[in-house]
Tab-separated table of C-alpha atoms in Angstrom:
chain	number	residue	atom	x	y	z
A	1	MET	CA	-8.795	21.162	-13.291
A	2	ALA	CA	-6.327	21.168	-10.383
A	3	ALA	CA	-7.797	24.353	-8.909
A	4	ASP	CA	-11.328	22.921	-9.149
A	5	ALA	CA	-10.208	19.631	-7.605
A	6	LEU	CA	-8.555	21.198	-4.555
A	7	PRO	CA	-11.794	22.005	-2.662
A	8	VAL	CA	-12.931	18.420	-3.213
A	9	THR	CA	-9.638	17.120	-1.832
A	10	THR	CA	-9.729	19.315	1.259
A	11	GLY	CA	-13.376	18.432	1.865
A	12	VAL	CA	-12.670	14.695	1.775
A	13	LEU	CA	-9.635	15.068	4.039
A	14	ARG	CA	-11.667	17.147	6.506
A	15	ASP	CA	-14.445	14.526	6.602
A	16	THR	CA	-12.027	11.613	7.068
A	17	ARG	CA	-9.517	13.209	9.477
A	18	ARG	CA	-10.664	11.231	12.541
A	19	SER	CA	-10.446	7.911	10.696
A	20	LEU	CA	-7.016	8.860	9.368
A	21	LEU	CA	-5.855	9.708	12.891
A	22	LEU	CA	-6.894	6.274	14.167
A	23	TRP	CA	-5.194	4.547	11.246
A	24	GLY	CA	-2.057	6.572	11.955
A	25	ILE	CA	-2.021	5.462	15.574
A	26	ALA	CA	-2.522	1.833	14.530
A	27	VAL	CA	0.283	1.721	11.942
A	28	ALA	CA	2.663	3.563	14.287
A	29	ALA	CA	1.934	1.091	17.091
A	30	VAL	CA	2.378	-1.998	14.891
A	31	THR	CA	5.609	-0.653	13.411
A	32	ALA	CA	7.007	0.245	16.840
A	33	ILE	CA	6.122	-3.128	18.351
A	34	TYR	CA	7.722	-5.212	15.598
A	35	VAL	CA	10.843	-3.089	15.196
A	36	GLY	CA	11.191	-3.120	18.976
A	37	PHE	CA	11.160	-6.935	18.988
A	38	TRP	CA	14.540	-7.055	17.224
A	39	PRO	CA	16.795	-7.014	20.348
A	40	ALA	CA	14.621	-9.681	21.993
A	41	MET	CA	15.002	-11.968	18.949
A	42	GLY	CA	18.646	-12.608	19.814
A	43	GLU	CA	20.028	-10.617	16.868
A	44	GLY	CA	20.786	-13.702	14.807
A	45	ALA	CA	21.521	-16.999	16.543
A	46	ASP	CA	18.063	-17.714	17.983
A	47	ILE	CA	16.316	-16.733	14.767
A	48	GLU	CA	18.627	-18.897	12.633
A	49	SER	CA	17.933	-21.871	14.865
A	50	PHE	CA	14.190	-21.308	14.481
A	51	ILE	CA	14.423	-20.928	10.703
A	52	GLU	CA	16.515	-24.101	10.291
A	53	ASN	CA	13.617	-26.136	11.661
A	54	MET	CA	11.153	-24.775	9.110
A	55	PRO	CA	10.555	-26.305	5.630
A	56	GLU	CA	12.739	-24.608	3.003
A	57	GLY	CA	9.795	-23.833	0.739
A	58	LEU	CA	7.905	-22.177	3.587
A	59	VAL	CA	10.970	-20.121	4.525
A	60	GLN	CA	11.219	-18.836	0.947
A	61	ALA	CA	7.488	-18.195	0.679
A	62	LEU	CA	7.491	-16.122	3.875
A	63	GLY	CA	10.724	-14.333	2.997
A	64	TYR	CA	12.404	-15.618	6.165
A	65	ASP	CA	15.662	-16.644	4.462
A	66	GLN	CA	17.369	-13.394	5.578
A	67	ILE	CA	15.403	-12.715	8.739
A	68	ALA	CA	18.513	-13.098	10.933
A	69	THR	CA	19.898	-9.832	9.506
A	70	PRO	CA	18.489	-6.417	10.512
A	71	ALA	CA	17.445	-5.593	6.923
A	72	GLY	CA	15.982	-9.071	6.450
A	73	TYR	CA	14.049	-8.831	9.711
A	74	LEU	CA	12.496	-5.483	8.760
A	75	ARG	CA	11.625	-6.882	5.332
A	76	SER	CA	10.005	-10.037	6.711
A	77	THR	CA	7.953	-8.309	9.399
A	78	VAL	CA	7.166	-4.615	8.975
A	79	TYR	CA	7.799	-3.952	5.267
A	80	GLY	CA	7.032	-7.382	3.854
A	81	LEU	CA	3.828	-8.165	5.722
A	82	LEU	CA	2.303	-5.918	8.395
A	83	ALA	CA	2.667	-2.453	6.867
A	84	PRO	CA	1.532	-3.454	3.355
A	85	VAL	CA	-1.414	-5.445	4.704
A	86	LEU	CA	-2.656	-2.614	6.937
A	87	LEU	CA	-2.072	0.113	4.374
A	88	LEU	CA	-3.624	-1.876	1.528
A	89	VAL	CA	-6.725	-2.545	3.632
A	90	PHE	CA	-6.983	1.200	4.247
A	91	ALA	CA	-6.278	2.310	0.665
A	92	ILE	CA	-8.452	-0.277	-1.082
A	93	GLY	CA	-11.349	0.333	1.309
A	94	ALA	CA	-11.069	4.104	0.961
A	95	GLY	CA	-10.613	3.931	-2.807
A	96	ALA	CA	-13.741	1.831	-3.297
A	97	ARG	CA	-15.760	4.074	-0.964
A	98	LEU	CA	-14.728	7.543	-2.190
A	99	VAL	CA	-16.584	7.370	-5.514
A	100	ALA	CA	-18.590	4.154	-5.921
A	101	GLY	CA	-19.563	3.945	-2.259
A	102	GLN	CA	-20.911	7.488	-2.223
A	103	GLU	CA	-22.599	6.940	-5.583
A	104	GLU	CA	-24.435	3.955	-4.124
A	105	ASP	CA	-25.635	5.824	-1.025
A	106	GLY	CA	-26.686	8.867	-3.081
A	107	THR	CA	-24.339	11.451	-1.564
A	108	LEU	CA	-22.292	11.765	-4.762
A	109	GLU	CA	-25.365	12.994	-6.679
A	110	LEU	CA	-25.506	16.171	-4.597
A	111	GLU	CA	-21.880	16.934	-5.409
A	112	LEU	CA	-22.439	16.239	-9.110
A	113	THR	CA	-25.218	18.847	-9.247
A	114	ALA	CA	-22.686	21.534	-8.230
A	115	PRO	CA	-20.860	23.483	-10.981
A	116	ILE	CA	-17.817	21.219	-11.045
A	117	ALA	CA	-16.603	18.993	-13.854
A	118	ARG	CA	-16.638	15.260	-13.340
A	119	GLY	CA	-12.938	15.121	-14.044
A	120	ALA	CA	-12.189	17.616	-11.269
A	121	LEU	CA	-14.433	15.726	-8.860
A	122	LEU	CA	-12.708	12.406	-9.510
A	123	THR	CA	-9.244	14.003	-9.460
A	124	GLY	CA	-9.998	15.705	-6.148
A	125	ARG	CA	-11.057	12.450	-4.538
A	126	LEU	CA	-8.059	10.629	-5.976
A	127	LEU	CA	-5.712	13.285	-4.580
A	128	ALA	CA	-7.358	12.921	-1.178
A	129	LEU	CA	-6.732	9.174	-1.288
A	130	TRP	CA	-3.104	9.701	-2.267
A	131	ALA	CA	-2.618	12.336	0.451
A	132	SER	CA	-4.045	10.022	3.122
A	133	ALA	CA	-1.838	7.140	1.996
A	134	THR	CA	1.169	9.470	2.010
A	135	VAL	CA	0.488	10.472	5.620
A	136	LEU	CA	0.253	6.838	6.758
A	137	VAL	CA	3.410	5.752	4.928
A	138	ALA	CA	5.221	8.755	6.424
A	139	ILE	CA	4.137	7.610	9.896
A	140	VAL	CA	5.511	4.108	9.240
A	141	THR	CA	8.750	5.599	7.946
A	142	LEU	CA	9.308	8.019	10.818
A	143	THR	CA	8.464	5.362	13.401
A	144	ALA	CA	10.874	2.884	11.808
A	145	LEU	CA	13.635	5.491	11.524
A	146	ALA	CA	13.231	6.493	15.185
A	147	LEU	CA	13.192	2.916	16.532
A	148	VAL	CA	16.027	1.664	14.313
A	149	SER	CA	18.172	4.535	15.553
A	150	ALA	CA	17.121	4.064	19.191
A	151	ILE	CA	18.012	0.352	19.322
A	152	ASP	CA	21.096	0.789	17.091
A	153	MET	CA	19.796	-1.525	14.376
A	154	ASP	CA	22.193	-1.773	11.428
A	155	VAL	CA	19.919	-0.512	8.639
A	156	ALA	CA	20.779	2.673	6.739
A	157	ALA	CA	18.243	5.488	6.983
A	158	GLY	CA	18.399	5.935	3.221
A	159	ASN	CA	17.437	2.297	2.713
A	160	ILE	CA	14.396	2.704	4.988
A	161	VAL	CA	13.345	5.709	2.895
A	162	ALA	CA	13.855	3.616	-0.264
A	163	ALA	CA	11.653	0.814	1.077
A	164	SER	CA	9.021	3.333	2.195
A	165	THR	CA	8.988	4.932	-1.253
A	166	ALA	CA	8.297	1.557	-2.843
A	167	LEU	CA	5.656	0.800	-0.191
A	168	TRP	CA	3.994	4.153	-0.916
A	169	LEU	CA	3.784	3.420	-4.652
A	170	LEU	CA	2.455	-0.088	-3.976
A	171	VAL	CA	-0.320	1.305	-1.767
A	172	LEU	CA	-1.163	4.071	-4.249
A	173	GLY	CA	-1.409	1.489	-7.025
A	174	PHE	CA	-3.963	-0.811	-5.431
A	175	GLY	CA	-5.883	2.064	-3.796
A	176	THR	CA	-6.161	3.834	-7.152
A	177	LEU	CA	-7.238	0.582	-8.805
A	178	ALA	CA	-10.104	0.264	-6.287
A	179	LEU	CA	-11.176	3.876	-6.879
A	180	ALA	CA	-10.907	3.562	-10.677
A	181	VAL	CA	-12.885	0.313	-10.910
A	182	GLY	CA	-15.498	1.738	-8.561
A	183	ALA	CA	-15.736	4.922	-10.631
A	184	ALA	CA	-15.975	2.911	-13.852
A	185	THR	CA	-18.705	0.571	-12.622
A	186	GLY	CA	-20.500	2.511	-9.888
A	187	ARG	CA	-20.257	-0.574	-7.665
A	188	ARG	CA	-18.228	-0.371	-4.442
A	189	THR	CA	-18.061	-4.144	-4.038
A	190	VAL	CA	-16.663	-4.532	-7.564
A	191	GLY	CA	-13.915	-1.990	-6.897
A	192	LEU	CA	-13.185	-3.596	-3.548
A	193	GLY	CA	-13.145	-7.116	-4.962
A	194	VAL	CA	-11.016	-6.393	-8.017
A	195	ALA	CA	-8.348	-4.454	-6.099
A	196	ALA	CA	-8.248	-6.826	-3.120
A	197	GLY	CA	-8.169	-9.852	-5.409
A	198	ALA	CA	-5.341	-8.363	-7.469
A	199	ALA	CA	-3.351	-7.639	-4.286
A	200	VAL	CA	-3.786	-11.192	-2.987
A	201	VAL	CA	-2.791	-12.711	-6.339
A	202	ALA	CA	0.263	-10.434	-6.522
A	203	PHE	CA	1.316	-11.451	-3.007
A	204	MET	CA	0.860	-15.159	-3.756
A	205	LEU	CA	2.837	-14.960	-7.001
A	206	ASP	CA	5.711	-13.278	-5.156
A	207	ALA	CA	5.608	-15.871	-2.369
A	208	ILE	CA	5.178	-19.009	-4.495
A	209	GLY	CA	7.339	-18.098	-7.516
A	210	PRO	CA	10.758	-18.595	-5.861
A	211	ALA	CA	9.625	-21.807	-4.153
A	212	VAL	CA	8.567	-23.485	-7.426
A	213	GLY	CA	11.253	-21.906	-9.612
A	214	ALA	CA	8.741	-19.952	-11.721
A	215	ASP	CA	10.481	-16.678	-12.516
A	216	TRP	CA	7.504	-15.372	-14.495
A	217	MET	CA	5.483	-15.224	-11.263
A	218	THR	CA	7.862	-12.778	-9.649
A	219	ALA	CA	8.362	-10.892	-12.920
A	220	VAL	CA	4.668	-9.887	-13.049
A	221	SER	CA	4.066	-9.388	-9.311
A	222	PRO	CA	3.992	-5.811	-7.931
A	223	PHE	CA	5.122	-7.272	-4.590
A	224	SER	CA	8.325	-8.442	-6.290
A	225	TRP	CA	8.787	-4.999	-7.837
A	226	TYR	CA	8.403	-3.659	-4.295
A	227	LEU	CA	10.812	-5.887	-2.350
A	228	ASP	CA	13.084	-7.757	-4.773
A	229	PRO	CA	15.926	-6.864	-4.488
A	230	ASN	CA	15.411	-5.875	-0.856
A	231	PRO	CA	15.572	-2.038	-0.723
A	232	LEU	CA	16.290	-2.218	3.016
A	233	ALA	CA	19.640	-3.818	2.140
A	234	ASP	CA	20.305	-2.457	-1.361
A	235	GLY	CA	18.605	0.957	-1.409
A	236	PHE	CA	16.525	2.469	-4.219
A	237	GLN	CA	15.588	0.156	-7.115
A	238	PRO	CA	14.686	2.378	-10.110
A	239	ARG	CA	13.175	-0.394	-12.247
A	240	GLY	CA	10.836	-1.570	-9.505
A	241	LEU	CA	9.832	1.981	-8.598
A	242	ALA	CA	9.065	2.803	-12.249
A	243	LEU	CA	6.856	-0.275	-12.624
A	244	LEU	CA	5.037	0.484	-9.368
A	245	ALA	CA	4.507	4.124	-10.371
A	246	ALA	CA	2.858	3.056	-13.622
A	247	ILE	CA	-0.047	1.333	-11.821
A	248	PRO	CA	-1.711	4.372	-10.165
A	249	VAL	CA	-1.120	6.517	-13.260
A	250	LEU	CA	-2.712	4.025	-15.674
A	251	ALA	CA	-5.544	3.083	-13.311
A	252	GLY	CA	-6.292	6.747	-12.580
A	253	VAL	CA	-6.411	7.710	-16.268
A	254	LEU	CA	-8.615	4.753	-17.257
A	255	GLY	CA	-10.956	5.368	-14.318
A	256	LEU	CA	-11.225	9.055	-15.240
A	257	VAL	CA	-12.036	8.309	-18.890
A	258	ARG	CA	-14.725	5.801	-17.969
A	259	PHE	CA	-16.214	8.003	-15.214
A	260	ARG	CA	-16.580	10.939	-17.619
A	261	GLY	CA	-18.444	8.794	-20.140
A	262	ARG	CA	-20.843	7.036	-17.797
A	263	ASP	CA	-24.542	7.859	-17.516
A	264	LEU	CA	-24.871	8.940	-13.873
A	265	MET	CA	-28.447	10.199	-14.328
A	266	VAL	CA	-27.524	13.678	-13.055
């Protein structure tokens, strides 16, 4: 199946290369801007003064309780908010479009008439989504590593790689969910809505749980698996990475099973 899926993957990547380039420029620029703000934030005293004037619950919800440290600042800005938001918008949008979107506009029917198994077609498109997400996360990582080194920010390179690995799995999970739901239903809006809704709920559970003392909220939130404990301070977190890795695998398998069994009228 892998050999049959490869042409599909390369075809999708060739068709989407310009969009991927623009997304790469955007995530690199956002990462560079916010990492570059660190020296201007006063490296501690000014930020602590600002945080002390904010409500405690809001500080916890936004993850600002450690923002005065280099690792806390990166977590609260780039890795805790901007990078996941941008990359999830990309992955969920692409995931919903790659199968269900092209089924709705009729272009998928032409591909299905070719001598290629449905499983290989779906796998090829899924691999293209994962490859695109990998490129964008790599851009975030390399930009962060370069800027952190340039401004002598006290965050270990290995910890940045650990946070990027968790970010990558988080993005793969929700992107795959969008593709799988779209493949299972044939409706792009359903895939988009389910994956985006799940991401918002996961983010809210992670933000609200500590503020209201509800541990179960953080226990079930992929955002908590991603950033608690903070990999930028504590390095790789095997339990969180294992839980995050399970999402794209399970979603991909279920989407594949349902896509194979659907009546696509081809």
